[in-house]
Amino acid sequence: MKIKILTLFPEMFDGFQTNSIMKRALGKGVAEIEVINIRDYTTNKYGRTDTPPIGGGAGLIEQCQPIVDAMRANSTEATHKILMSPRGVTYDEKKAKEYAKLDELMIICGHYEGIDERVNSYVDELVSIGDYVLTGGEIPAMAIADSVIRLLDGAITAESLEDESFNDSALEYPQYTEPYEYEGQTVPDILYSGNHEAIAKWRRKQSLLLTRKHRPDLFAKLELSKQDKKLLAEAESGETPKWEKDALEKGHKFIKK
Ligand code: ADE
């Protein structure tokens, strides 16, 4: 997959591409990112890309010509073009999965006080990363590129993708590391049991409980299985179910104190 980013601040993407998982994924050829400087396309003899708004008002507005010419020079009919804008549809994991299937995604970053309204008609979608206003579209573009690339084959392990938050819209279960006790807080004993089935059940239960508590909006949309309903009923009863007790009995032997 190729992601083309149109920006007036290409250097902002240097660190993004040269660290951590993005560095590895791009190095392995999982995806390709091309950062295109909009300023390279201006026909203004002073290299300007913006002017004050017609009708008056604060700041400078990005003009159509450099952006549209940069888009035209770097896209084909098949390129999906999105403009970062607080006015856009709110980005989510479903959109990330949709974009991960594309051959080519073009992300256009706006800056300053705004963009000439007419640019909107050259893109397929306006996309927002949330209900707050940032100074430019570069950080939203990074959020989108990151969330799409990590879904591509070879970026991270398939196992990591399977378990995680938002897969079926439930939040991810809690994770722990050594030591067993940290400043009075302990790791749930069942995680030492070695009983993979019991651990999976316990994790699913925590995932459902966390989602219900922290994201009731997501919980309301979950399609609960019979097993999910049973796990929730068990949690409500306040009693430790037999499968958990059995696993715990074994688990206590494994606790590293
Ligand atoms: N540009 C400024 N704020 C934005 C946001 N929340 N999402 C996408 N693009 C933006």
PDB file of N, CA and C in Angstrom, residues 22-104:
ATOM      1  N   MET A  22       6.709   1.972  13.014  1.00  0.00           N
ATOM      2  CA  MET A  22       6.608   2.543  11.656  1.00  0.00           C
ATOM      3  C   MET A  22       7.929   2.347  10.918  1.00  0.00           C
ATOM      4  N   LYS A  23       9.023   2.587  11.613  1.00  0.00           N
ATOM      5  CA  LYS A  23      10.351   2.426  10.982  1.00  0.00           C
ATOM      6  C   LYS A  23      10.507   0.988  10.469  1.00  0.00           C
ATOM      7  N   ARG A  24      10.160   0.027  11.340  1.00  0.00           N
ATOM      8  CA  ARG A  24      10.324  -1.384  10.975  1.00  0.00           C
ATOM      9  C   ARG A  24       9.403  -1.760   9.817  1.00  0.00           C
ATOM     10  N   ALA A  25       8.142  -1.335   9.923  1.00  0.00           N
ATOM     11  CA  ALA A  25       7.167  -1.704   8.887  1.00  0.00           C
ATOM     12  C   ALA A  25       7.551  -1.095   7.536  1.00  0.00           C
ATOM     13  N   LEU A  26       7.969   0.149   7.548  1.00  0.00           N
ATOM     14  CA  LEU A  26       8.346   0.803   6.286  1.00  0.00           C
ATOM     15  C   LEU A  26       9.625   0.182   5.735  1.00  0.00           C
ATOM     16  N   GLY A  27      10.546  -0.164   6.634  1.00  0.00           N
ATOM     17  CA  GLY A  27      11.799  -0.810   6.240  1.00  0.00           C
ATOM     18  C   GLY A  27      11.561  -2.158   5.583  1.00  0.00           C
ATOM     19  N   LYS A  28      10.537  -2.864   6.086  1.00  0.00           N
ATOM     20  CA  LYS A  28      10.208  -4.186   5.535  1.00  0.00           C
ATOM     21  C   LYS A  28       9.376  -4.089   4.263  1.00  0.00           C
ATOM     22  N   GLY A  29       8.971  -2.890   3.914  1.00  0.00           N
ATOM     23  CA  GLY A  29       8.155  -2.711   2.704  1.00  0.00           C
ATOM     24  C   GLY A  29       6.686  -3.053   2.891  1.00  0.00           C
ATOM     25  N   VAL A  30       6.225  -3.079   4.145  1.00  0.00           N
ATOM     26  CA  VAL A  30       4.808  -3.341   4.429  1.00  0.00           C
ATOM     27  C   VAL A  30       3.940  -2.243   3.792  1.00  0.00           C
ATOM     28  N   ALA A  31       4.459  -1.026   3.828  1.00  0.00           N
ATOM     29  CA  ALA A  31       3.785   0.112   3.192  1.00  0.00           C
ATOM     30  C   ALA A  31       4.867   1.097   2.767  1.00  0.00           C
ATOM     31  N   GLU A  32       4.446   2.031   1.931  1.00  0.00           N
ATOM     32  CA  GLU A  32       5.384   3.059   1.488  1.00  0.00           C
ATOM     33  C   GLU A  32       4.728   4.406   1.781  1.00  0.00           C
ATOM     34  N   ILE A  33       5.500   5.318   2.352  1.00  0.00           N
ATOM     35  CA  ILE A  33       4.961   6.662   2.595  1.00  0.00           C
ATOM     36  C   ILE A  33       5.739   7.640   1.727  1.00  0.00           C
ATOM     37  N   GLU A  34       5.010   8.503   1.037  1.00  0.00           N
ATOM     38  CA  GLU A  34       5.673   9.571   0.284  1.00  0.00           C
ATOM     39  C   GLU A  34       5.135  10.900   0.804  1.00  0.00           C
ATOM     40  N   VAL A  35       6.040  11.739   1.256  1.00  0.00           N
ATOM     41  CA  VAL A  35       5.624  13.042   1.782  1.00  0.00           C
ATOM     42  C   VAL A  35       5.891  14.087   0.700  1.00  0.00           C
ATOM     43  N   ILE A  36       4.849  14.801   0.323  1.00  0.00           N
ATOM     44  CA  ILE A  36       4.945  15.744  -0.797  1.00  0.00           C
ATOM     45  C   ILE A  36       4.754  17.168  -0.277  1.00  0.00           C
ATOM     46  N   ASN A  37       5.696  18.030  -0.635  1.00  0.00           N
ATOM     47  CA  ASN A  37       5.616  19.414  -0.169  1.00  0.00           C
ATOM     48  C   ASN A  37       4.709  20.223  -1.100  1.00  0.00           C
ATOM     49  N   ILE A  38       3.619  20.713  -0.569  1.00  0.00           N
ATOM     50  CA  ILE A  38       2.648  21.479  -1.377  1.00  0.00           C
ATOM     51  C   ILE A  38       3.325  22.715  -1.985  1.00  0.00           C
ATOM     52  N   ARG A  39       4.278  23.272  -1.237  1.00  0.00           N
ATOM     53  CA  ARG A  39       4.943  24.502  -1.712  1.00  0.00           C
ATOM     54  C   ARG A  39       5.681  24.282  -3.040  1.00  0.00           C
ATOM     55  N   ASP A  40       6.111  23.045  -3.286  1.00  0.00           N
ATOM     56  CA  ASP A  40       6.814  22.748  -4.543  1.00  0.00           C
ATOM     57  C   ASP A  40       5.912  22.974  -5.756  1.00  0.00           C
ATOM     58  N   TYR A  41       4.624  23.081  -5.530  1.00  0.00           N
ATOM     59  CA  TYR A  41       3.679  23.182  -6.660  1.00  0.00           C
ATOM     60  C   TYR A  41       3.105  24.574  -6.859  1.00  0.00           C
ATOM     61  N   THR A  42       3.489  25.531  -6.007  1.00  0.00           N
ATOM     62  CA  THR A  42       2.900  26.856  -6.177  1.00  0.00           C
ATOM     63  C   THR A  42       3.467  27.542  -7.426  1.00  0.00           C
ATOM     64  N   THR A  43       2.603  28.285  -8.088  1.00  0.00           N
ATOM     65  CA  THR A  43       3.059  29.044  -9.257  1.00  0.00           C
ATOM     66  C   THR A  43       3.368  30.493  -8.859  1.00  0.00           C
ATOM     67  N   ASN A  44       3.184  30.795  -7.569  1.00  0.00           N
ATOM     68  CA  ASN A  44       3.458  32.143  -7.081  1.00  0.00           C
ATOM     69  C   ASN A  44       4.969  32.392  -7.100  1.00  0.00           C
ATOM     70  N   LYS A  45       5.371  33.517  -7.652  1.00  0.00           N
ATOM     71  CA  LYS A  45       6.822  33.728  -7.841  1.00  0.00           C
ATOM     72  C   LYS A  45       7.567  33.887  -6.517  1.00  0.00           C
ATOM     73  N   TYR A  46       6.845  34.183  -5.443  1.00  0.00           N
ATOM     74  CA  TYR A  46       7.510  34.288  -4.131  1.00  0.00           C
ATOM     75  C   TYR A  46       7.369  32.989  -3.328  1.00  0.00           C
ATOM     76  N   GLY A  47       6.802  31.974  -3.933  1.00  0.00           N
ATOM     77  CA  GLY A  47       6.652  30.679  -3.260  1.00  0.00           C
ATOM     78  C   GLY A  47       5.500  30.648  -2.274  1.00  0.00           C
ATOM     79  N   ARG A  48       4.624  31.635  -2.351  1.00  0.00           N
ATOM     80  CA  ARG A  48       3.506  31.680  -1.388  1.00  0.00           C
ATOM     81  C   ARG A  48       2.442  30.654  -1.731  1.00  0.00           C
ATOM     82  N   THR A  49       1.776  30.187  -0.671  1.00  0.00           N
ATOM     83  CA  THR A  49       0.696  29.208  -0.870  1.00  0.00           C
ATOM     84  C   THR A  49      -0.602  29.696  -0.241  1.00  0.00           C
ATOM     85  N   ASP A  50      -0.536  30.872   0.422  1.00  0.00           N
ATOM     86  CA  ASP A  50      -1.727  31.357   1.130  1.00  0.00           C
ATOM     87  C   ASP A  50      -1.888  32.867   0.970  1.00  0.00           C
ATOM     88  N   THR A  51      -3.112  33.331   1.168  1.00  0.00           N
ATOM     89  CA  THR A  51      -3.384  34.774   1.122  1.00  0.00           C
ATOM     90  C   THR A  51      -4.464  35.089   2.163  1.00  0.00           C
ATOM     91  N   PRO A  52      -4.665  36.377   2.481  1.00  0.00           N
ATOM     92  CA  PRO A  52      -5.750  36.708   3.408  1.00  0.00           C
ATOM     93  C   PRO A  52      -7.100  36.339   2.787  1.00  0.00           C
ATOM     94  N   PRO A  53      -8.101  36.033   3.627  1.00  0.00           N
ATOM     95  CA  PRO A  53      -9.409  35.634   3.088  1.00  0.00           C
ATOM     96  C   PRO A  53     -10.129  36.783   2.387  1.00  0.00           C
ATOM     97  N   ILE A  54     -10.822  36.452   1.320  1.00  0.00           N
ATOM     98  CA  ILE A  54     -11.627  37.459   0.632  1.00  0.00           C
ATOM     99  C   ILE A  54     -12.785  37.815   1.562  1.00  0.00           C
ATOM    100  N   GLY A  55     -13.058  39.105   1.684  1.00  0.00           N
ATOM    101  CA  GLY A  55     -14.136  39.537   2.579  1.00  0.00           C
ATOM    102  C   GLY A  55     -13.620  39.922   3.943  1.00  0.00           C
ATOM    103  N   GLY A  56     -12.302  39.718   4.152  1.00  0.00           N
ATOM    104  CA  GLY A  56     -11.685  40.113   5.425  1.00  0.00           C
ATOM    105  C   GLY A  56     -11.751  39.013   6.461  1.00  0.00           C
ATOM    106  N   GLY A  57     -11.011  39.204   7.526  1.00  0.00           N
ATOM    107  CA  GLY A  57     -10.963  38.208   8.601  1.00  0.00           C
ATOM    108  C   GLY A  57      -9.532  37.894   8.960  1.00  0.00           C
ATOM    109  N   ALA A  58      -9.387  37.123  10.052  1.00  0.00           N
ATOM    110  CA  ALA A  58      -8.049  36.861  10.587  1.00  0.00           C
ATOM    111  C   ALA A  58      -7.287  35.837   9.764  1.00  0.00           C
ATOM    112  N   GLY A  59      -5.985  35.937   9.790  1.00  0.00           N
ATOM    113  CA  GLY A  59      -5.095  34.894   9.279  1.00  0.00           C
ATOM    114  C   GLY A  59      -5.000  34.780   7.772  1.00  0.00           C
ATOM    115  N   LEU A  60      -4.372  33.713   7.383  1.00  0.00           N
ATOM    116  CA  LEU A  60      -4.135  33.444   5.962  1.00  0.00           C
ATOM    117  C   LEU A  60      -4.809  32.129   5.591  1.00  0.00           C
ATOM    118  N   ILE A  61      -5.315  32.091   4.373  1.00  0.00           N
ATOM    119  CA  ILE A  61      -6.035  30.895   3.909  1.00  0.00           C
ATOM    120  C   ILE A  61      -5.241  30.242   2.786  1.00  0.00           C
ATOM    121  N   GLU A  62      -5.132  28.934   2.832  1.00  0.00           N
ATOM    122  CA  GLU A  62      -4.408  28.220   1.780  1.00  0.00           C
ATOM    123  C   GLU A  62      -5.192  28.292   0.474  1.00  0.00           C
ATOM    124  N   GLN A  63      -4.483  28.591  -0.585  1.00  0.00           N
ATOM    125  CA  GLN A  63      -5.131  28.746  -1.891  1.00  0.00           C
ATOM    126  C   GLN A  63      -5.310  27.396  -2.596  1.00  0.00           C
ATOM    127  N   CYS A  64      -6.240  27.374  -3.535  1.00  0.00           N
ATOM    128  CA  CYS A  64      -6.528  26.127  -4.264  1.00  0.00           C
ATOM    129  C   CYS A  64      -5.348  25.636  -5.101  1.00  0.00           C
ATOM    130  N   GLN A  65      -4.759  26.573  -5.863  1.00  0.00           N
ATOM    131  CA  GLN A  65      -3.806  26.160  -6.916  1.00  0.00           C
ATOM    132  C   GLN A  65      -2.679  25.214  -6.454  1.00  0.00           C
ATOM    133  N   PRO A  66      -1.911  25.574  -5.408  1.00  0.00           N
ATOM    134  CA  PRO A  66      -0.813  24.649  -5.061  1.00  0.00           C
ATOM    135  C   PRO A  66      -1.332  23.286  -4.616  1.00  0.00           C
ATOM    136  N   ILE A  67      -2.422  23.262  -3.869  1.00  0.00           N
ATOM    137  CA  ILE A  67      -2.942  21.981  -3.355  1.00  0.00           C
ATOM    138  C   ILE A  67      -3.488  21.130  -4.496  1.00  0.00           C
ATOM    139  N   VAL A  68      -4.294  21.735  -5.342  1.00  0.00           N
ATOM    140  CA  VAL A  68      -4.920  20.959  -6.424  1.00  0.00           C
ATOM    141  C   VAL A  68      -3.856  20.475  -7.413  1.00  0.00           C
ATOM    142  N   ASP A  69      -2.889  21.312  -7.716  1.00  0.00           N
ATOM    143  CA  ASP A  69      -1.828  20.878  -8.634  1.00  0.00           C
ATOM    144  C   ASP A  69      -0.992  19.754  -8.005  1.00  0.00           C
ATOM    145  N   ALA A  70      -0.722  19.845  -6.704  1.00  0.00           N
ATOM    146  CA  ALA A  70       0.036  18.778  -6.021  1.00  0.00           C
ATOM    147  C   ALA A  70      -0.765  17.479  -6.040  1.00  0.00           C
ATOM    148  N   MET A  71      -2.074  17.592  -5.850  1.00  0.00           N
ATOM    149  CA  MET A  71      -2.922  16.394  -5.900  1.00  0.00           C
ATOM    150  C   MET A  71      -2.897  15.774  -7.283  1.00  0.00           C
ATOM    151  N   ARG A  72      -3.085  16.610  -8.285  1.00  0.00           N
ATOM    152  CA  ARG A  72      -3.160  16.115  -9.680  1.00  0.00           C
ATOM    153  C   ARG A  72      -1.871  15.450 -10.105  1.00  0.00           C
ATOM    154  N   ALA A  73      -0.741  16.046  -9.694  1.00  0.00           N
ATOM    155  CA  ALA A  73       0.557  15.518 -10.125  1.00  0.00           C
ATOM    156  C   ALA A  73       0.901  14.196  -9.440  1.00  0.00           C
ATOM    157  N   ASN A  74       0.214  13.891  -8.341  1.00  0.00           N
ATOM    158  CA  ASN A  74       0.622  12.722  -7.549  1.00  0.00           C
ATOM    159  C   ASN A  74      -0.472  11.682  -7.348  1.00  0.00           C
ATOM    160  N   SER A  75      -1.556  11.783  -8.121  1.00  0.00           N
ATOM    161  CA  SER A  75      -2.635  10.803  -7.914  1.00  0.00           C
ATOM    162  C   SER A  75      -3.158  10.293  -9.250  1.00  0.00           C
ATOM    163  N   THR A  76      -3.893   9.199  -9.151  1.00  0.00           N
ATOM    164  CA  THR A  76      -4.603   8.677 -10.319  1.00  0.00           C
ATOM    165  C   THR A  76      -6.073   8.594  -9.922  1.00  0.00           C
ATOM    166  N   GLU A  77      -6.905   8.135 -10.841  1.00  0.00           N
ATOM    167  CA  GLU A  77      -8.334   7.938 -10.569  1.00  0.00           C
ATOM    168  C   GLU A  77      -8.539   7.034  -9.349  1.00  0.00           C
ATOM    169  N   ALA A  78      -7.605   6.063  -9.201  1.00  0.00           N
ATOM    170  CA  ALA A  78      -7.770   5.040  -8.163  1.00  0.00           C
ATOM    171  C   ALA A  78      -7.353   5.533  -6.771  1.00  0.00           C
ATOM    172  N   THR A  79      -6.676   6.687  -6.710  1.00  0.00           N
ATOM    173  CA  THR A  79      -6.202   7.171  -5.403  1.00  0.00           C
ATOM    174  C   THR A  79      -7.381   7.671  -4.566  1.00  0.00           C
ATOM    175  N   HIS A  80      -7.472   7.183  -3.326  1.00  0.00           N
ATOM    176  CA  HIS A  80      -8.520   7.679  -2.427  1.00  0.00           C
ATOM    177  C   HIS A  80      -7.962   8.913  -1.709  1.00  0.00           C
ATOM    178  N   LYS A  81      -8.630  10.057  -1.904  1.00  0.00           N
ATOM    179  CA  LYS A  81      -8.079  11.315  -1.403  1.00  0.00           C
ATOM    180  C   LYS A  81      -8.893  11.829  -0.218  1.00  0.00           C
ATOM    181  N   ILE A  82      -8.210  12.042   0.896  1.00  0.00           N
ATOM    182  CA  ILE A  82      -8.927  12.547   2.071  1.00  0.00           C
ATOM    183  C   ILE A  82      -8.274  13.843   2.566  1.00  0.00           C
ATOM    184  N   LEU A  83      -9.114  14.762   2.978  1.00  0.00           N
ATOM    185  CA  LEU A  83      -8.631  16.047   3.503  1.00  0.00           C
ATOM    186  C   LEU A  83      -8.856  16.068   5.002  1.00  0.00           C
ATOM    187  N   MET A  84      -7.802  16.324   5.757  1.00  0.00           N
ATOM    188  CA  MET A  84      -7.929  16.397   7.214  1.00  0.00           C
ATOM    189  C   MET A  84      -8.668  17.676   7.578  1.00  0.00           C
ATOM    190  N   SER A  85      -9.760  17.526   8.312  1.00  0.00           N
ATOM    191  CA  SER A  85     -10.567  18.692   8.649  1.00  0.00           C
ATOM    192  C   SER A  85     -11.428  18.412   9.868  1.00  0.00           C
ATOM    193  N   PRO A  86     -11.508  19.374  10.811  1.00  0.00           N
ATOM    194  CA  PRO A  86     -12.379  19.153  11.975  1.00  0.00           C
ATOM    195  C   PRO A  86     -13.842  19.003  11.549  1.00  0.00           C
ATOM    196  N   ARG A  87     -14.132  19.362  10.307  1.00  0.00           N
ATOM    197  CA  ARG A  87     -15.510  19.275   9.809  1.00  0.00           C
ATOM    198  C   ARG A  87     -15.849  17.869   9.283  1.00  0.00           C
ATOM    199  N   GLY A  88     -14.820  17.025   9.145  1.00  0.00           N
ATOM    200  CA  GLY A  88     -15.010  15.724   8.496  1.00  0.00           C
ATOM    201  C   GLY A  88     -15.728  14.686   9.330  1.00  0.00           C
ATOM    202  N   VAL A  89     -15.902  13.507   8.730  1.00  0.00           N
ATOM    203  CA  VAL A  89     -16.482  12.369   9.468  1.00  0.00           C
ATOM    204  C   VAL A  89     -15.439  11.913  10.485  1.00  0.00           C
ATOM    205  N   THR A  90     -15.915  11.473  11.642  1.00  0.00           N
ATOM    206  CA  THR A  90     -14.973  11.090  12.688  1.00  0.00           C
ATOM    207  C   THR A  90     -14.320   9.749  12.361  1.00  0.00           C
ATOM    208  N   TYR A  91     -13.014   9.762  12.377  1.00  0.00           N
ATOM    209  CA  TYR A  91     -12.210   8.582  12.068  1.00  0.00           C
ATOM    210  C   TYR A  91     -12.334   7.545  13.174  1.00  0.00           C
ATOM    211  N   ASP A  92     -12.424   6.276  12.778  1.00  0.00           N
ATOM    212  CA  ASP A  92     -12.451   5.201  13.777  1.00  0.00           C
ATOM    213  C   ASP A  92     -11.802   3.946  13.188  1.00  0.00           C
ATOM    214  N   GLU A  93     -11.784   2.881  13.980  1.00  0.00           N
ATOM    215  CA  GLU A  93     -11.109   1.649  13.562  1.00  0.00           C
ATOM    216  C   GLU A  93     -11.747   1.041  12.304  1.00  0.00           C
ATOM    217  N   LYS A  94     -13.050   1.245  12.177  1.00  0.00           N
ATOM    218  CA  LYS A  94     -13.752   0.723  10.987  1.00  0.00           C
ATOM    219  C   LYS A  94     -13.180   1.388   9.728  1.00  0.00           C
ATOM    220  N   LYS A  95     -12.987   2.698   9.803  1.00  0.00           N
ATOM    221  CA  LYS A  95     -12.395   3.441   8.670  1.00  0.00           C
ATOM    222  C   LYS A  95     -10.967   2.973   8.426  1.00  0.00           C
ATOM    223  N   ALA A  96     -10.223   2.747   9.510  1.00  0.00           N
ATOM    224  CA  ALA A  96      -8.832   2.284   9.364  1.00  0.00           C
ATOM    225  C   ALA A  96      -8.812   0.986   8.564  1.00  0.00           C
ATOM    226  N   LYS A  97      -9.730   0.077   8.901  1.00  0.00           N
ATOM    227  CA  LYS A  97      -9.783  -1.213   8.198  1.00  0.00           C
ATOM    228  C   LYS A  97     -10.166  -1.021   6.732  1.00  0.00           C
ATOM    229  N   GLU A  98     -11.037  -0.064   6.474  1.00  0.00           N
ATOM    230  CA  GLU A  98     -11.450   0.246   5.099  1.00  0.00           C
ATOM    231  C   GLU A  98     -10.229   0.765   4.310  1.00  0.00           C
ATOM    232  N   TYR A  99      -9.497   1.701   4.897  1.00  0.00           N
ATOM    233  CA  TYR A  99      -8.334   2.280   4.219  1.00  0.00           C
ATOM    234  C   TYR A  99      -7.218   1.244   4.015  1.00  0.00           C
ATOM    235  N   ALA A 100      -7.113   0.296   4.965  1.00  0.00           N
ATOM    236  CA  ALA A 100      -6.034  -0.709   4.877  1.00  0.00           C
ATOM    237  C   ALA A 100      -6.193  -1.598   3.641  1.00  0.00           C
ATOM    238  N   LYS A 101      -7.380  -1.581   3.039  1.00  0.00           N
ATOM    239  CA  LYS A 101      -7.608  -2.400   1.829  1.00  0.00           C
ATOM    240  C   LYS A 101      -7.236  -1.650   0.546  1.00  0.00           C
ATOM    241  N   LEU A 102      -6.939  -0.350   0.672  1.00  0.00           N
ATOM    242  CA  LEU A 102      -6.671   0.457  -0.525  1.00  0.00           C
ATOM    243  C   LEU A 102      -5.255   0.236  -1.056  1.00  0.00           C
ATOM    244  N   ASP A 103      -5.083   0.478  -2.358  1.00  0.00           N
ATOM    245  CA  ASP A 103      -3.732   0.450  -2.926  1.00  0.00           C
ATOM    246  C   ASP A 103      -3.034   1.779  -2.666  1.00  0.00           C
ATOM    247  N   GLU A 104      -3.822   2.851  -2.757  1.00  0.00           N
ATOM    248  CA  GLU A 104      -3.209   4.170  -2.578  1.00  0.00           C
ATOM    249  C   GLU A 104      -4.152   5.136  -1.858  1.00  0.00           C
TER     250      GLU A 104
END
